[in-house]
Amino acid sequence: MPSGRTHDRITLWSLPIVTSLSFGLIHSTHLTLFVSGGFLFSGLMFGPDLDINSRQFQRWGWFKWFWRPYQTSLNHRSFLSHGPIIGTAIRLLYVLTLLGMVVVFGLIIDELLGLEWSILGFVESLWRSLSLHYQEAIALLVGLELGAMSHSVSDWSSSVYKRFKTKGLSSLLPKVKLQKQRRKSSPRKSTSAKVVPPRSRRTQK
């Protein structure tokens, strides 16, 4: 598995390629910035290796505690953390859930203090903002997923190369287990009884 420094280099070297391809496909400067920004953020701070004490985890500084429950809930390199789409989706859901709890707690305090903020008004304004800027949100999500996949693909490529180096071409072929059918019929046991000569009885005269 590549080291954290190698993953950082892959992210930085891939950034110009992602930026060029994004601009060539969508022909939009600000949407390209969202894709590139999401890719860079995911590759350096929001990638699959947040499930261990990695460079990505260390970059969160004082907010490292934020990811402790995430680490204890998932195994390293599991499908839920390194899988395509689902890994990024779970991390986003995790962040949004914790941030939502903090926001709701703050809004409840504001309600108790008699301020003008309200939970319903906050949700409405958030939904209105997402509706107006849905293209930017989609571009950001694409960038986050591309950054995560660059990490997972490099891990997978490294594992395949190591297996090929040690075991050769056979390690790349699918393993097929041949199950031999065993005959249920067991060899018949001879039922013929042994002939035991009768014991001679002594006759008394």
PDB file of C-alpha atoms in Angstrom:
ATOM      1  CA  MET A   1       0.000   0.000   0.000  1.00  0.00           C
ATOM      2  CA  PRO A   2       1.445   3.426  -0.906  1.00  0.00           C
ATOM      3  CA  SER A   3       2.532   5.708   1.910  1.00  0.00           C
ATOM      4  CA  GLY A   4       0.769   8.934   2.801  1.00  0.00           C
ATOM      5  CA  ARG A   5       3.449  10.967   1.055  1.00  0.00           C
ATOM      6  CA  THR A   6       2.964   8.936  -2.118  1.00  0.00           C
ATOM      7  CA  HIS A   7      -0.775   9.546  -2.003  1.00  0.00           C
ATOM      8  CA  ASP A   8      -0.135  13.270  -1.666  1.00  0.00           C
ATOM      9  CA  ARG A   9       2.126  13.224  -4.712  1.00  0.00           C
ATOM     10  CA  ILE A  10      -0.479  11.329  -6.727  1.00  0.00           C
ATOM     11  CA  THR A  11      -3.096  13.904  -5.786  1.00  0.00           C
ATOM     12  CA  LEU A  12      -0.908  16.888  -6.684  1.00  0.00           C
ATOM     13  CA  TRP A  13       0.333  15.340  -9.931  1.00  0.00           C
ATOM     14  CA  SER A  14      -3.203  14.396 -10.955  1.00  0.00           C
ATOM     15  CA  LEU A  15      -4.684  17.818 -10.198  1.00  0.00           C
ATOM     16  CA  PRO A  16      -3.680  19.438 -13.549  1.00  0.00           C
ATOM     17  CA  ILE A  17      -5.118  16.438 -15.418  1.00  0.00           C
ATOM     18  CA  VAL A  18      -8.420  16.615 -13.514  1.00  0.00           C
ATOM     19  CA  THR A  19      -8.608  20.374 -14.046  1.00  0.00           C
ATOM     20  CA  SER A  20      -7.916  20.113 -17.776  1.00  0.00           C
ATOM     21  CA  LEU A  21     -10.419  17.301 -18.327  1.00  0.00           C
ATOM     22  CA  SER A  22     -13.081  19.073 -16.268  1.00  0.00           C
ATOM     23  CA  PHE A  23     -12.747  22.310 -18.177  1.00  0.00           C
ATOM     24  CA  GLY A  24     -12.734  20.427 -21.481  1.00  0.00           C
ATOM     25  CA  LEU A  25     -15.975  18.647 -20.601  1.00  0.00           C
ATOM     26  CA  ILE A  26     -18.071  21.344 -18.924  1.00  0.00           C
ATOM     27  CA  HIS A  27     -16.506  24.525 -20.439  1.00  0.00           C
ATOM     28  CA  SER A  28     -17.047  26.446 -17.216  1.00  0.00           C
ATOM     29  CA  THR A  29     -14.349  28.076 -15.148  1.00  0.00           C
ATOM     30  CA  HIS A  30     -16.142  28.288 -11.811  1.00  0.00           C
ATOM     31  CA  LEU A  31     -17.516  24.737 -12.041  1.00  0.00           C
ATOM     32  CA  THR A  32     -14.021  23.513 -12.884  1.00  0.00           C
ATOM     33  CA  LEU A  33     -12.787  25.226  -9.728  1.00  0.00           C
ATOM     34  CA  PHE A  34     -15.368  23.323  -7.689  1.00  0.00           C
ATOM     35  CA  VAL A  35     -14.320  20.005  -9.225  1.00  0.00           C
ATOM     36  CA  SER A  36     -10.627  20.732  -8.735  1.00  0.00           C
ATOM     37  CA  GLY A  37     -11.146  22.056  -5.209  1.00  0.00           C
ATOM     38  CA  GLY A  38     -13.167  18.994  -4.250  1.00  0.00           C
ATOM     39  CA  PHE A  39     -10.518  16.717  -5.754  1.00  0.00           C
ATOM     40  CA  LEU A  40      -7.704  18.440  -3.867  1.00  0.00           C
ATOM     41  CA  PHE A  41      -9.607  18.519  -0.571  1.00  0.00           C
ATOM     42  CA  SER A  42     -10.594  14.862  -0.858  1.00  0.00           C
ATOM     43  CA  GLY A  43      -7.104  13.736  -1.788  1.00  0.00           C
ATOM     44  CA  LEU A  44      -5.429  15.579   1.069  1.00  0.00           C
ATOM     45  CA  MET A  45      -7.988  15.712   3.893  1.00  0.00           C
ATOM     46  CA  PHE A  46     -11.233  13.908   3.059  1.00  0.00           C
ATOM     47  CA  GLY A  47     -10.066  10.611   1.611  1.00  0.00           C
ATOM     48  CA  PRO A  48     -10.520   6.950   2.566  1.00  0.00           C
ATOM     49  CA  ASP A  49      -7.548   6.906   4.970  1.00  0.00           C
ATOM     50  CA  LEU A  50      -9.473   8.879   7.563  1.00  0.00           C
ATOM     51  CA  ASP A  51     -10.297   5.482   9.060  1.00  0.00           C
ATOM     52  CA  ILE A  52      -6.732   5.273  10.481  1.00  0.00           C
ATOM     53  CA  ASN A  53      -4.128   7.587  12.024  1.00  0.00           C
ATOM     54  CA  SER A  54      -2.946   8.825   8.615  1.00  0.00           C
ATOM     55  CA  ARG A  55      -1.608  12.075   7.132  1.00  0.00           C
ATOM     56  CA  GLN A  56      -5.167  12.958   6.123  1.00  0.00           C
ATOM     57  CA  PHE A  57      -6.288  12.469   9.706  1.00  0.00           C
ATOM     58  CA  GLN A  58      -3.386  14.512  11.108  1.00  0.00           C
ATOM     59  CA  ARG A  59      -4.168  17.468   8.834  1.00  0.00           C
ATOM     60  CA  TRP A  60      -7.412  18.085  10.714  1.00  0.00           C
ATOM     61  CA  GLY A  61      -5.354  19.398  13.630  1.00  0.00           C
ATOM     62  CA  TRP A  62      -7.513  20.254  16.643  1.00  0.00           C
ATOM     63  CA  PHE A  63     -10.534  18.728  14.927  1.00  0.00           C
ATOM     64  CA  LYS A  64      -9.039  15.241  14.735  1.00  0.00           C
ATOM     65  CA  TRP A  65     -11.385  14.107  17.522  1.00  0.00           C
ATOM     66  CA  PHE A  66     -14.192  14.678  15.024  1.00  0.00           C
ATOM     67  CA  TRP A  67     -13.154  11.489  13.178  1.00  0.00           C
ATOM     68  CA  ARG A  68     -12.607   9.217  16.175  1.00  0.00           C
ATOM     69  CA  PRO A  69     -16.103   7.663  16.050  1.00  0.00           C
ATOM     70  CA  TYR A  70     -15.661   7.148  12.310  1.00  0.00           C
ATOM     71  CA  GLN A  71     -12.408   5.261  12.885  1.00  0.00           C
ATOM     72  CA  THR A  72     -13.827   3.028  15.592  1.00  0.00           C
ATOM     73  CA  SER A  73     -16.862   2.143  13.461  1.00  0.00           C
ATOM     74  CA  LEU A  74     -15.041   1.051  10.291  1.00  0.00           C
ATOM     75  CA  ASN A  75     -12.227  -1.353   9.539  1.00  0.00           C
ATOM     76  CA  HIS A  76      -9.287  -0.029   7.544  1.00  0.00           C
ATOM     77  CA  ARG A  77      -9.634  -0.487   3.773  1.00  0.00           C
ATOM     78  CA  SER A  78     -13.154  -1.827   4.139  1.00  0.00           C
ATOM     79  CA  PHE A  79     -15.658  -1.350   1.335  1.00  0.00           C
ATOM     80  CA  LEU A  80     -17.522   1.219   3.422  1.00  0.00           C
ATOM     81  CA  SER A  81     -14.478   3.506   3.575  1.00  0.00           C
ATOM     82  CA  HIS A  82     -12.606   2.687   0.341  1.00  0.00           C
ATOM     83  CA  GLY A  83     -15.454   1.615  -1.923  1.00  0.00           C
ATOM     84  CA  PRO A  84     -16.505   3.706  -4.935  1.00  0.00           C
ATOM     85  CA  ILE A  85     -19.250   6.261  -4.229  1.00  0.00           C
ATOM     86  CA  ILE A  86     -20.297   4.631  -0.950  1.00  0.00           C
ATOM     87  CA  GLY A  87     -17.069   5.663   0.806  1.00  0.00           C
ATOM     88  CA  THR A  88     -17.513   9.349  -0.052  1.00  0.00           C
ATOM     89  CA  ALA A  89     -21.250   9.154   0.649  1.00  0.00           C
ATOM     90  CA  ILE A  90     -20.703   7.729   4.151  1.00  0.00           C
ATOM     91  CA  ARG A  91     -18.106  10.382   4.989  1.00  0.00           C
ATOM     92  CA  LEU A  92     -20.434  13.141   3.798  1.00  0.00           C
ATOM     93  CA  LEU A  93     -23.338  11.667   5.741  1.00  0.00           C
ATOM     94  CA  TYR A  94     -21.137  11.414   8.827  1.00  0.00           C
ATOM     95  CA  VAL A  95     -20.037  15.052   8.586  1.00  0.00           C
ATOM     96  CA  LEU A  96     -23.532  16.352   7.843  1.00  0.00           C
ATOM     97  CA  THR A  97     -25.013  14.374  10.722  1.00  0.00           C
ATOM     98  CA  LEU A  98     -22.582  15.735  13.305  1.00  0.00           C
ATOM     99  CA  LEU A  99     -22.775  19.276  11.948  1.00  0.00           C
ATOM    100  CA  GLY A 100     -26.552  19.027  11.871  1.00  0.00           C
ATOM    101  CA  MET A 101     -26.583  18.046  15.529  1.00  0.00           C
ATOM    102  CA  VAL A 102     -24.435  21.056  16.397  1.00  0.00           C
ATOM    103  CA  VAL A 103     -26.603  23.427  14.346  1.00  0.00           C
ATOM    104  CA  VAL A 104     -29.845  22.109  15.838  1.00  0.00           C
ATOM    105  CA  PHE A 105     -28.420  22.439  19.341  1.00  0.00           C
ATOM    106  CA  GLY A 106     -27.413  26.042  18.621  1.00  0.00           C
ATOM    107  CA  LEU A 107     -30.791  26.906  17.144  1.00  0.00           C
ATOM    108  CA  ILE A 108     -32.595  25.441  20.141  1.00  0.00           C
ATOM    109  CA  ILE A 109     -30.533  27.665  22.419  1.00  0.00           C
ATOM    110  CA  ASP A 110     -31.382  30.659  20.215  1.00  0.00           C
ATOM    111  CA  GLU A 111     -35.084  29.793  20.482  1.00  0.00           C
ATOM    112  CA  LEU A 112     -34.835  29.588  24.248  1.00  0.00           C
ATOM    113  CA  LEU A 113     -33.085  32.953  24.363  1.00  0.00           C
ATOM    114  CA  GLY A 114     -35.796  34.531  22.224  1.00  0.00           C
ATOM    115  CA  LEU A 115     -33.669  35.343  19.200  1.00  0.00           C
ATOM    116  CA  GLU A 116     -35.082  35.642  15.701  1.00  0.00           C
ATOM    117  CA  TRP A 117     -33.464  32.514  14.281  1.00  0.00           C
ATOM    118  CA  SER A 118     -35.542  29.403  13.805  1.00  0.00           C
ATOM    119  CA  ILE A 119     -34.832  25.832  12.786  1.00  0.00           C
ATOM    120  CA  LEU A 120     -37.443  25.930  10.043  1.00  0.00           C
ATOM    121  CA  GLY A 121     -36.046  29.161   8.653  1.00  0.00           C
ATOM    122  CA  PHE A 122     -32.523  27.753   8.648  1.00  0.00           C
ATOM    123  CA  VAL A 123     -33.630  24.608   6.783  1.00  0.00           C
ATOM    124  CA  GLU A 124     -35.561  26.661   4.245  1.00  0.00           C
ATOM    125  CA  SER A 125     -32.611  28.961   3.571  1.00  0.00           C
ATOM    126  CA  LEU A 126     -30.254  25.989   3.226  1.00  0.00           C
ATOM    127  CA  TRP A 127     -32.594  24.239   0.783  1.00  0.00           C
ATOM    128  CA  ARG A 128     -33.034  27.456  -1.197  1.00  0.00           C
ATOM    129  CA  SER A 129     -29.266  27.879  -1.457  1.00  0.00           C
ATOM    130  CA  LEU A 130     -28.786  24.296  -2.669  1.00  0.00           C
ATOM    131  CA  SER A 131     -31.572  24.712  -5.217  1.00  0.00           C
ATOM    132  CA  LEU A 132     -29.964  27.826  -6.637  1.00  0.00           C
ATOM    133  CA  HIS A 133     -26.447  26.374  -6.715  1.00  0.00           C
ATOM    134  CA  TYR A 134     -27.117  22.716  -7.509  1.00  0.00           C
ATOM    135  CA  GLN A 135     -24.557  22.705 -10.314  1.00  0.00           C
ATOM    136  CA  GLU A 136     -21.808  23.804  -7.946  1.00  0.00           C
ATOM    137  CA  ALA A 137     -22.906  21.140  -5.439  1.00  0.00           C
ATOM    138  CA  ILE A 138     -22.760  18.419  -8.097  1.00  0.00           C
ATOM    139  CA  ALA A 139     -19.345  19.617  -9.286  1.00  0.00           C
ATOM    140  CA  LEU A 140     -18.054  19.541  -5.722  1.00  0.00           C
ATOM    141  CA  LEU A 141     -19.385  16.016  -5.173  1.00  0.00           C
ATOM    142  CA  VAL A 142     -17.733  14.832  -8.390  1.00  0.00           C
ATOM    143  CA  GLY A 143     -14.424  16.310  -7.266  1.00  0.00           C
ATOM    144  CA  LEU A 144     -14.680  14.652  -3.854  1.00  0.00           C
ATOM    145  CA  GLU A 145     -15.360  11.270  -5.435  1.00  0.00           C
ATOM    146  CA  LEU A 146     -12.506  11.618  -7.938  1.00  0.00           C
ATOM    147  CA  GLY A 147     -10.098  12.449  -5.121  1.00  0.00           C
ATOM    148  CA  ALA A 148     -11.213   9.419  -3.131  1.00  0.00           C
ATOM    149  CA  MET A 149     -10.988   7.129  -6.153  1.00  0.00           C
ATOM    150  CA  SER A 150      -7.444   8.260  -6.929  1.00  0.00           C
ATOM    151  CA  HIS A 151      -6.547   7.036  -3.459  1.00  0.00           C
ATOM    152  CA  SER A 152      -8.392   3.709  -3.702  1.00  0.00           C
ATOM    153  CA  VAL A 153      -7.127   2.942  -7.210  1.00  0.00           C
ATOM    154  CA  SER A 154      -3.530   3.566  -6.154  1.00  0.00           C
ATOM    155  CA  ASP A 155      -4.002   1.203  -3.181  1.00  0.00           C
ATOM    156  CA  TRP A 156      -5.485  -1.469  -5.425  1.00  0.00           C
ATOM    157  CA  SER A 157      -2.752  -1.056  -8.055  1.00  0.00           C
ATOM    158  CA  SER A 158      -0.043  -1.347  -5.425  1.00  0.00           C
ATOM    159  CA  SER A 159      -1.569  -4.532  -4.000  1.00  0.00           C
ATOM    160  CA  VAL A 160      -1.890  -6.085  -7.465  1.00  0.00           C
ATOM    161  CA  TYR A 161       1.717  -5.216  -8.298  1.00  0.00           C
ATOM    162  CA  LYS A 162       3.003  -6.773  -5.083  1.00  0.00           C
ATOM    163  CA  ARG A 163       1.064  -9.981  -5.716  1.00  0.00           C
ATOM    164  CA  PHE A 164       2.337 -10.106  -9.284  1.00  0.00           C
ATOM    165  CA  LYS A 165       5.899  -9.538  -8.123  1.00  0.00           C
ATOM    166  CA  THR A 166       5.795 -12.369  -5.588  1.00  0.00           C
ATOM    167  CA  LYS A 167       3.489 -14.935  -7.220  1.00  0.00           C
ATOM    168  CA  GLY A 168       3.664 -14.055 -10.904  1.00  0.00           C
ATOM    169  CA  LEU A 169       0.848 -14.068 -13.429  1.00  0.00           C
ATOM    170  CA  SER A 170      -1.129 -16.686 -11.535  1.00  0.00           C
ATOM    171  CA  SER A 171      -1.921 -14.116  -8.825  1.00  0.00           C
ATOM    172  CA  LEU A 172      -3.868 -12.022 -11.347  1.00  0.00           C
ATOM    173  CA  LEU A 173      -6.055 -14.859 -12.551  1.00  0.00           C
ATOM    174  CA  PRO A 174      -9.350 -15.561 -10.785  1.00  0.00           C
ATOM    175  CA  LYS A 175      -9.155 -18.372  -8.313  1.00  0.00           C
ATOM    176  CA  VAL A 176     -11.423 -21.253  -9.176  1.00  0.00           C
ATOM    177  CA  LYS A 177     -11.893 -23.941  -6.607  1.00  0.00           C
ATOM    178  CA  LEU A 178     -12.489 -27.319  -8.124  1.00  0.00           C
ATOM    179  CA  GLN A 179     -14.707 -29.361  -5.924  1.00  0.00           C
ATOM    180  CA  LYS A 180     -14.281 -33.057  -6.336  1.00  0.00           C
ATOM    181  CA  GLN A 181     -17.409 -35.074  -6.122  1.00  0.00           C
ATOM    182  CA  ARG A 182     -17.024 -37.862  -3.680  1.00  0.00           C
ATOM    183  CA  ARG A 183     -18.975 -40.991  -4.038  1.00  0.00           C
ATOM    184  CA  LYS A 184     -21.369 -41.523  -1.255  1.00  0.00           C
ATOM    185  CA  SER A 185     -21.389 -45.238  -1.783  1.00  0.00           C
ATOM    186  CA  SER A 186     -18.986 -46.867   0.623  1.00  0.00           C
ATOM    187  CA  PRO A 187     -17.500 -50.354   0.000  1.00  0.00           C
ATOM    188  CA  ARG A 188     -19.931 -53.036   1.018  1.00  0.00           C
ATOM    189  CA  LYS A 189     -19.105 -54.937   4.099  1.00  0.00           C
ATOM    190  CA  SER A 190     -19.290 -58.681   3.827  1.00  0.00           C
ATOM    191  CA  THR A 191     -22.272 -59.974   5.716  1.00  0.00           C
ATOM    192  CA  SER A 192     -21.204 -63.546   5.680  1.00  0.00           C
ATOM    193  CA  ALA A 193     -20.782 -64.818   9.193  1.00  0.00           C
ATOM    194  CA  LYS A 194     -17.721 -66.629  10.164  1.00  0.00           C
ATOM    195  CA  VAL A 195     -18.252 -70.318  10.612  1.00  0.00           C
ATOM    196  CA  VAL A 196     -17.265 -71.205  14.108  1.00  0.00           C
ATOM    197  CA  PRO A 197     -16.699 -74.882  14.691  1.00  0.00           C
ATOM    198  CA  PRO A 198     -18.904 -76.229  17.478  1.00  0.00           C
ATOM    199  CA  ARG A 199     -17.135 -76.864  20.718  1.00  0.00           C
ATOM    200  CA  SER A 200     -16.776 -80.474  21.628  1.00  0.00           C
ATOM    201  CA  ARG A 201     -18.778 -81.427  24.630  1.00  0.00           C
ATOM    202  CA  ARG A 202     -17.445 -83.937  27.060  1.00  0.00           C
ATOM    203  CA  THR A 203     -19.792 -86.790  27.766  1.00  0.00           C
ATOM    204  CA  GLN A 204     -19.772 -88.345  31.162  1.00  0.00           C
ATOM    205  CA  LYS A 205     -20.152 -92.071  31.450  1.00  0.00           C
TER     206      LYS A 205
END
